[in-house]
Coordinates of C-alpha atoms and ligand atoms in Angstrom, one line a residue:
M1 CA 259.0 222.8 -79.2
R2 CA 258.0 225.9 -77.7
V3 CA 255.3 227.7 -79.0
S4 CA 252.9 230.3 -78.6
V5 CA 249.3 230.8 -81.1
F6 CA 248.6 234.2 -81.7
G7 CA 244.5 234.2 -82.2
A8 CA 243.9 231.2 -80.2
T9 CA 240.1 231.6 -79.8
G10 CA 239.3 231.9 -83.3
S11 CA 238.8 229.4 -86.1
I12 CA 242.6 228.6 -86.9
G13 CA 243.4 229.4 -83.3
E14 CA 241.0 226.4 -82.2
S15 CA 242.4 223.9 -84.8
T16 CA 245.3 224.4 -83.8
F17 CA 244.8 223.7 -80.1
D18 CA 243.0 220.6 -81.5
L19 CA 246.0 220.0 -82.4
L20 CA 248.6 221.0 -79.8
R21 CA 246.5 219.1 -77.2
R22 CA 247.2 216.1 -78.8
R23 CA 250.9 216.5 -78.5
D24 CA 252.6 215.5 -75.1
D25 CA 255.8 216.8 -76.5
I26 CA 254.8 221.1 -76.4
R27 CA 255.6 224.0 -73.7
T28 CA 253.0 226.4 -75.0
V29 CA 254.2 229.8 -73.6
A30 CA 251.8 232.4 -75.2
L31 CA 248.2 231.9 -76.2
T32 CA 246.4 235.1 -76.9
G33 CA 242.3 236.5 -77.6
G34 CA 240.0 238.9 -78.3
R35 CA 237.3 239.4 -76.2
N36 CA 236.5 235.7 -76.2
V37 CA 238.0 235.2 -72.4
T38 CA 236.4 232.3 -71.0
R39 CA 237.9 230.5 -74.3
L40 CA 241.2 232.0 -73.9
A41 CA 241.6 230.9 -70.3
E42 CA 240.0 226.9 -70.8
Q43 CA 243.2 226.9 -73.8
A44 CA 244.9 228.4 -71.6
R45 CA 244.9 225.7 -68.8
E46 CA 244.3 222.8 -70.9
L47 CA 247.7 223.6 -72.6
R48 CA 249.4 225.0 -69.3
A49 CA 250.4 228.2 -71.1
E50 CA 252.9 230.4 -69.1
L51 CA 251.0 233.3 -70.4
A52 CA 247.7 234.3 -71.7
V53 CA 246.9 237.7 -73.2
T54 CA 243.9 239.5 -74.4
A55 CA 244.1 242.3 -76.8
H56 CA 241.2 244.3 -75.5
D57 CA 242.4 246.6 -71.6
D58 CA 239.0 246.2 -71.2
C59 CA 238.9 242.2 -70.8
Y60 CA 241.6 242.2 -68.6
P61 CA 239.9 241.7 -65.6
A62 CA 237.4 239.1 -66.7
L63 CA 240.3 237.3 -67.9
K64 CA 241.8 237.5 -64.9
D65 CA 239.0 235.9 -62.7
A66 CA 239.2 233.7 -65.3
L67 CA 243.0 232.5 -64.6
A68 CA 242.6 232.8 -60.2
G69 CA 244.5 229.9 -59.0
S70 CA 245.9 228.6 -61.9
G71 CA 249.2 230.0 -62.2
I72 CA 249.3 231.6 -65.8
E73 CA 250.3 235.0 -65.9
V74 CA 247.6 237.7 -67.7
A75 CA 248.3 240.6 -69.9
A76 CA 246.0 242.7 -71.9
G77 CA 246.4 245.2 -74.8
T78 CA 248.2 246.2 -77.7
E79 CA 251.9 246.3 -75.9
A80 CA 251.4 242.9 -73.9
L81 CA 250.6 241.0 -77.3
I82 CA 253.9 242.5 -79.2
A83 CA 255.8 241.6 -75.3
A84 CA 254.2 237.9 -75.8
A85 CA 255.1 237.8 -79.6
E86 CA 259.0 239.0 -78.1
R87 CA 259.1 236.0 -75.6
P88 CA 261.3 233.2 -76.8
A89 CA 258.8 230.5 -78.7
D90 CA 260.5 227.7 -81.9
W91 CA 257.0 227.8 -83.1
V92 CA 254.5 230.7 -83.4
M93 CA 251.4 230.5 -85.0
S94 CA 250.0 233.9 -86.4
A95 CA 246.0 233.7 -86.6
I96 CA 244.9 237.1 -85.5
V97 CA 242.5 238.4 -88.2
G98 CA 243.1 241.7 -90.1
A99 CA 246.2 244.2 -90.0
A100 CA 246.3 243.4 -86.4
G101 CA 248.4 240.3 -87.0
L102 CA 251.7 242.1 -88.1
V103 CA 253.7 243.5 -85.7
P104 CA 253.5 240.2 -83.0
G105 CA 254.4 237.8 -86.1
F106 CA 257.6 240.6 -87.3
R107 CA 258.6 240.4 -83.3
A108 CA 257.8 236.6 -83.4
L109 CA 260.7 237.0 -86.4
A110 CA 262.6 239.0 -84.7
Q111 CA 263.4 236.7 -81.9
G112 CA 264.2 233.6 -84.5
A113 CA 260.9 231.8 -84.1
T114 CA 259.8 230.0 -86.9
L115 CA 256.3 231.5 -87.6
A116 CA 253.2 229.7 -88.9
L117 CA 251.5 232.2 -91.0
A118 CA 247.9 232.3 -91.7
N119 CA 247.2 236.0 -90.5
K120 CA 247.6 236.8 -94.9
E121 CA 246.9 240.5 -93.9
S122 CA 250.9 240.5 -93.1
L123 CA 252.2 239.4 -96.7
V124 CA 249.4 241.4 -98.0
T125 CA 250.9 244.6 -96.5
A126 CA 254.3 244.7 -95.3
G127 CA 255.6 240.9 -97.8
P128 CA 259.3 242.2 -98.9
L129 CA 259.4 243.8 -94.9
L130 CA 258.6 240.2 -94.0
M131 CA 260.8 238.1 -96.0
R132 CA 263.6 240.7 -94.9
E133 CA 262.9 240.0 -91.3
T134 CA 263.0 236.2 -91.9
A135 CA 265.9 236.5 -93.8
R136 CA 268.1 239.1 -91.4
H137 CA 267.0 237.0 -88.4
S138 CA 267.4 233.4 -89.9
A139 CA 263.8 233.0 -88.8
R140 CA 261.4 230.7 -91.2
I141 CA 257.9 231.6 -92.3
L142 CA 255.8 228.3 -93.4
P143 CA 252.5 229.1 -94.8
V144 CA 249.2 227.8 -93.1
D145 CA 246.7 229.4 -95.9
S146 CA 245.8 226.0 -96.9
E147 CA 246.8 227.0 -101.2
H148 CA 250.2 228.3 -100.4
S149 CA 250.2 225.4 -98.4
A150 CA 249.8 223.1 -101.1
V151 CA 252.4 224.9 -103.2
F152 CA 254.5 224.9 -100.3
Q153 CA 254.5 221.1 -100.5
A154 CA 254.2 221.0 -104.4
L155 CA 257.6 222.5 -104.6
V156 CA 259.4 220.2 -102.1
G157 CA 262.6 219.2 -103.9
E158 CA 261.9 221.6 -106.8
D159 CA 263.3 224.6 -108.4
I160 CA 261.7 227.5 -108.3
A161 CA 263.2 228.7 -111.5
A162 CA 261.7 225.2 -113.3
V163 CA 258.1 227.1 -112.2
E164 CA 255.9 228.4 -115.2
R165 CA 252.9 229.2 -112.8
V166 CA 251.3 228.9 -110.3
I167 CA 247.3 228.0 -110.0
I168 CA 245.5 229.3 -106.7
T169 CA 242.3 227.5 -106.4
A170 CA 238.6 229.1 -105.1
S171 CA 235.2 227.4 -103.9
G172 CA 233.4 230.0 -106.0
G173 CA 231.4 230.7 -102.2
P174 CA 228.0 230.6 -101.9
F175 CA 227.3 233.6 -104.8
R176 CA 229.3 231.5 -107.1
G177 CA 226.6 231.3 -110.3
W178 CA 224.6 234.7 -108.9
S179 CA 223.9 237.5 -111.4
K180 CA 225.4 241.1 -110.4
D181 CA 221.5 241.7 -109.5
R182 CA 221.5 239.2 -107.3
L183 CA 224.6 239.7 -105.7
A184 CA 223.8 244.0 -105.2
K185 CA 221.3 242.4 -102.8
A186 CA 223.0 239.7 -101.3
T187 CA 222.9 239.8 -97.3
L188 CA 225.0 239.6 -94.4
A189 CA 223.7 235.8 -93.4
Q190 CA 224.0 234.8 -96.9
A191 CA 227.4 236.2 -97.1
Q192 CA 228.8 234.6 -94.2
T193 CA 227.8 230.8 -94.7
H194 CA 230.7 229.0 -96.4
P195 CA 229.7 226.3 -98.9
N196 CA 233.1 224.0 -97.4
W197 CA 235.1 225.7 -95.0
A198 CA 234.2 226.6 -91.8
M199 CA 236.0 229.7 -90.8
G200 CA 236.0 232.9 -89.0
Q201 CA 233.2 235.4 -89.7
R202 CA 235.8 238.0 -91.7
I203 CA 237.3 235.4 -94.2
T204 CA 234.2 233.9 -94.8
I205 CA 232.2 237.0 -96.1
D206 CA 235.6 237.9 -98.2
S207 CA 235.5 234.4 -99.5
A208 CA 231.8 235.2 -101.4
S209 CA 233.2 238.3 -102.5
M210 CA 236.2 236.6 -103.4
F211 CA 238.5 239.6 -101.9
N212 CA 239.8 236.9 -99.5
K213 CA 240.8 235.3 -103.2
A214 CA 242.2 238.7 -103.7
L215 CA 244.6 238.6 -100.9
E216 CA 245.9 235.0 -102.0
L217 CA 247.0 236.2 -105.2
I218 CA 249.0 238.9 -103.6
E219 CA 250.2 236.5 -101.0
T220 CA 251.3 234.4 -103.5
R221 CA 253.3 237.1 -105.2
E222 CA 254.6 237.8 -102.1
Y223 CA 255.9 234.6 -100.7
F224 CA 257.3 232.4 -103.7
G225 CA 258.8 235.7 -105.6
L226 CA 256.5 235.2 -108.5
E227 CA 255.5 237.4 -112.0
P228 CA 251.8 238.9 -111.4
A229 CA 251.3 236.9 -114.6
Q230 CA 252.6 233.5 -113.6
I231 CA 249.7 233.5 -110.8
E232 CA 246.2 232.5 -112.0
A233 CA 243.0 231.5 -109.8
V234 CA 240.4 228.8 -111.1
V235 CA 236.9 228.5 -109.6
H236 CA 236.9 224.5 -108.2
P237 CA 233.7 224.7 -106.4
Q238 CA 234.2 221.0 -104.7
S239 CA 237.6 222.3 -102.0
I240 CA 239.7 219.3 -103.0
I241 CA 242.1 220.3 -104.5
H242 CA 244.1 223.3 -103.0
A243 CA 246.7 224.4 -105.6
L244 CA 248.2 223.8 -108.5
V245 CA 252.6 224.5 -109.5
G246 CA 252.8 224.3 -113.0
F247 CA 256.2 223.2 -114.8
R248 CA 258.4 224.4 -117.7
D249 CA 258.0 220.7 -118.5
G250 CA 254.3 221.3 -118.9
A251 CA 254.0 218.9 -115.7
L252 CA 250.9 220.2 -113.6
M253 CA 251.3 218.8 -109.8
A254 CA 248.1 219.5 -107.7
H255 CA 248.1 218.7 -104.1
M256 CA 245.1 218.1 -102.9
G257 CA 243.0 216.7 -99.1
A258 CA 239.7 217.3 -97.4
P259 CA 238.9 220.8 -96.5
D260 CA 239.9 221.3 -93.2
M261 CA 241.9 223.5 -91.6
R262 CA 244.1 220.9 -89.7
H263 CA 245.8 219.5 -92.6
A264 CA 248.1 223.2 -93.7
I265 CA 248.6 223.7 -89.7
G266 CA 249.7 220.2 -88.8
Y267 CA 251.9 220.5 -92.1
A268 CA 253.6 223.0 -90.8
L269 CA 253.8 222.1 -86.8
N270 CA 255.3 219.2 -87.9
W271 CA 257.7 220.4 -90.7
P272 CA 260.0 219.0 -92.0
E273 CA 258.5 215.4 -91.5
R274 CA 255.5 214.6 -92.2
S275 CA 253.0 212.7 -88.7
E276 CA 249.7 211.3 -88.9
L277 CA 247.3 213.9 -88.6
P278 CA 243.2 213.5 -87.4
V279 CA 242.1 214.7 -90.9
A280 CA 239.7 212.8 -93.2
R281 CA 240.9 210.7 -96.1
L282 CA 239.6 211.1 -99.3
D283 CA 237.4 208.4 -101.2
L284 CA 238.3 209.5 -105.0
A285 CA 235.8 207.1 -106.2
Q286 CA 232.8 208.8 -103.8
L287 CA 234.3 212.0 -105.1
G288 CA 233.2 211.1 -108.2
Q289 CA 234.3 214.7 -110.6
L290 CA 236.6 217.5 -110.0
S291 CA 235.5 220.4 -111.7
F292 CA 236.9 224.0 -112.7
E293 CA 235.5 227.4 -114.2
A294 CA 237.4 230.7 -114.9
P295 CA 236.7 233.2 -112.3
D296 CA 234.1 236.0 -113.4
P297 CA 235.9 239.3 -112.7
D298 CA 232.8 241.7 -113.6
R299 CA 230.8 239.6 -111.1
F300 CA 233.6 239.9 -108.8
P301 CA 235.8 242.6 -109.4
A302 CA 238.3 241.9 -106.2
L303 CA 240.2 239.8 -108.8
R304 CA 240.9 242.3 -110.8
L305 CA 241.6 244.7 -107.9
A306 CA 244.2 242.5 -107.4
R307 CA 245.9 242.0 -110.4
E308 CA 246.2 246.4 -110.1
V309 CA 247.8 246.0 -106.6
M310 CA 249.9 243.3 -108.0
E311 CA 251.4 245.9 -110.6
L312 CA 251.4 248.9 -108.6
R313 CA 253.4 247.5 -106.0
G314 CA 254.8 249.4 -103.0
H315 CA 252.4 250.0 -100.8
A316 CA 249.3 249.2 -102.9
G317 CA 249.2 246.0 -101.1
A318 CA 248.7 247.5 -97.7
A319 CA 246.0 249.9 -98.9
F320 CA 244.1 247.5 -100.4
N321 CA 244.2 245.6 -97.6
A322 CA 242.9 248.6 -95.2
A323 CA 240.0 249.7 -97.8
K324 CA 239.3 246.3 -97.9
E325 CA 238.9 246.2 -93.7
V326 CA 236.5 249.3 -94.1
A327 CA 234.7 247.9 -97.0
L328 CA 234.1 245.0 -95.1
D329 CA 233.0 246.6 -91.8
Q330 CA 230.8 248.7 -93.3
F331 CA 228.9 245.6 -95.0
I332 CA 228.7 243.8 -91.5
A333 CA 226.7 246.8 -90.2
G334 CA 224.8 246.9 -92.3
R335 CA 225.5 250.4 -94.0
I336 CA 226.7 249.3 -97.8
G337 CA 225.7 246.7 -99.9
F338 CA 227.5 243.5 -101.3
L339 CA 229.3 244.7 -104.1
D340 CA 229.6 248.0 -102.9
M341 CA 233.2 247.0 -100.8
A342 CA 234.9 245.9 -104.0
A343 CA 233.8 249.9 -105.3
L344 CA 234.6 251.5 -102.1
V345 CA 237.8 249.6 -102.5
E346 CA 238.7 250.3 -106.0
R347 CA 237.8 254.8 -105.3
T348 CA 239.7 253.9 -102.4
I349 CA 242.8 252.6 -104.4
D350 CA 241.9 255.5 -107.5
S351 CA 242.1 257.8 -105.1
L352 CA 245.0 257.6 -103.8
L353 CA 247.2 257.1 -107.1
S354 CA 248.0 260.4 -106.9
D355 CA 250.2 259.6 -103.6
S356 CA 253.9 259.0 -104.3
G357 CA 253.8 256.9 -101.1
L358 CA 251.8 254.3 -102.9
T359 CA 253.8 252.8 -105.0
S360 CA 257.4 253.5 -103.2
P361 CA 259.1 250.3 -101.9
V362 CA 258.2 249.0 -98.9
E363 CA 261.4 250.0 -96.1
S364 CA 259.6 249.8 -92.6
L365 CA 257.1 248.6 -90.3
E366 CA 255.8 252.8 -90.2
S367 CA 255.7 253.7 -93.5
V368 CA 253.3 250.7 -93.8
M369 CA 251.3 252.0 -91.1
A370 CA 251.2 254.7 -92.4
M371 CA 249.2 253.7 -95.7
D372 CA 247.0 251.9 -93.5
Q373 CA 246.1 254.6 -91.6
M374 CA 245.8 257.0 -94.7
A375 CA 243.7 254.4 -96.8
R376 CA 241.6 253.5 -93.8
E377 CA 240.9 257.8 -93.3
V378 CA 240.1 257.8 -97.2
A379 CA 238.2 254.9 -97.2
G380 CA 235.9 256.3 -94.4
R381 CA 235.4 258.8 -96.4
F382 CA 233.9 257.1 -98.9
A383 CA 231.4 254.9 -97.1
A384 CA 230.1 257.8 -95.4
A385 CA 229.2 259.5 -98.7
M386 CA 227.8 256.3 -99.9
A387 CA 225.7 255.1 -97.4
Ligands
NDP401 P1 238.5 234.5 -86.3 O1 237.8 235.8 -86.9 O2 238.1 233.1 -86.7 O3 239.8 234.7 -85.4 C1 240.6 235.8 -85.2 C2 241.4 235.5 -84.1 O4 241.9 236.8 -83.6 C3 240.1 235.4 -81.9 O5 240.9 235.2 -81.6 C4 240.0 237.2 -82.4 O6 239.7 237.1 -80.3 C5 241.3 237.4 -82.8 N1 241.2 238.8 -82.5 C6 240.4 239.7 -83.5 N2 240.8 240.8 -83.7 C7 242.1 241.4 -82.9 C8 242.8 242.3 -83.0 N3 242.4 243.3 -83.0 N4 243.5 242.3 -81.9 C9 244.6 241.0 -81.4 N5 243.2 239.7 -81.5 C10 242.5 239.9 -82.4 O7 239.6 234.6 -87.6 P2 240.1 233.2 -88.6 O8 240.7 232.2 -87.5 O9 239.1 232.8 -89.9 O10 241.3 233.8 -88.7 C11 242.3 233.7 -88.5 C12 244.0 234.7 -90.0 O11 243.8 233.5 -90.4 C13 242.5 235.5 -90.9 O12 244.5 236.6 -91.5 C14 242.1 234.8 -92.0 O13 242.7 235.3 -93.3 C15 243.8 234.0 -91.8 N6 243.1 232.4 -92.6 C16 242.1 231.5 -91.9 C17 241.6 230.5 -92.2 C18 240.7 229.7 -91.8 O14 240.0 228.8 -92.6 N7 239.7 230.5 -91.0 C19 242.0 230.0 -93.7 C20 243.4 230.5 -93.9 C21 243.3 231.9 -93.6 P3 238.3 237.0 -80.4 O15 237.6 235.5 -81.1 O16 239.1 236.3 -78.7 O17 237.8 237.8 -79.7

């Protein structure tokens, strides 16, 4: 099987690498990264990749040096990333963080690949387009987000018309029991510490603010074609159940597993087979109890905003994600507070309500990018006023 990994040096990328290096039936086409060229070069050598690409032009000399004498092709920049996605591969991991992951995923689908989709921003910003592209090229998307992989697995052999609801779980993050006053003062160090999952910095902070769950609610709607009212989130601090599917006969099928992304990645890699994976097995007696609680949309407004975005449809997902990325950058830079992130996203969406583009159907990548750009500008202006 020919594989490519986009975002190979990140958290999902490393878990993917760990599974790939255990296989002897894999031919690695392309590996891509950002600034961590040392690690990218190590991975490329170990997997004997044809091509290694850094997203940044200024990182090209370092990558070239690190791969000197290896016979591995080296390239840099956005166009090189897209060209890498156009190289024929059977299985492509989409694990770049943020909206930057959108175009490479599209190009991989256009050559008929199976896209293992970790980059949730792709479905949030351009869901209808992505699903259309998949059908047009007889390609396939396999969800890698643990919740969506769980739903996908619970649906094997089932009729989607028999689904009453889907419940995705949220750990509640590090601030689960915190008051609004405390949340307002939450620091970057506190926000980037997740109780259960080891993930990249951005998704970890998004988990603390519940923007990650908000993106996942939208992702669920886009991937499974459900109505917003059919999709729920519940706080489950142990992160053992990843999602549940409720059917019209009242049955609720839960997917359980240790919080280890190699589970969902491995499922997508081995699909439609199930093969052994190096993940911990659950000891239920030792776990003892699993608990659940309703999320609080007052302390975590991201969930309420996600509902609005799902109702608005059109380009609202692209605007929401772009504003969220700006807000996150501002919080990481120490310019705005933790709760200001949701306020900034809400102001941005509210101000774009008068723009007819917000709710117009998603027809092209260009219109998605235009809304992304517009929302970044609006959010940037509000952020400057807030800082
Ligand atoms: P990381 O931040 O750990 O890794 C991101 C990867 O993307 C790195 O390889 C990074 O390169 C690269 N990258 C960063 N910016 C750019 C850019 N502008 N252009 C091209 N490449 C870039 O992220 P995660 O692995 O945590 O997350 C990746 C995606 O998967 C996200 O969409 C996230 O929401 C999703 N996801 C992650 C989960 C997790 O457990 N981590 C779970 C479910 C979904 P470098 O580091 O070399 O600069």
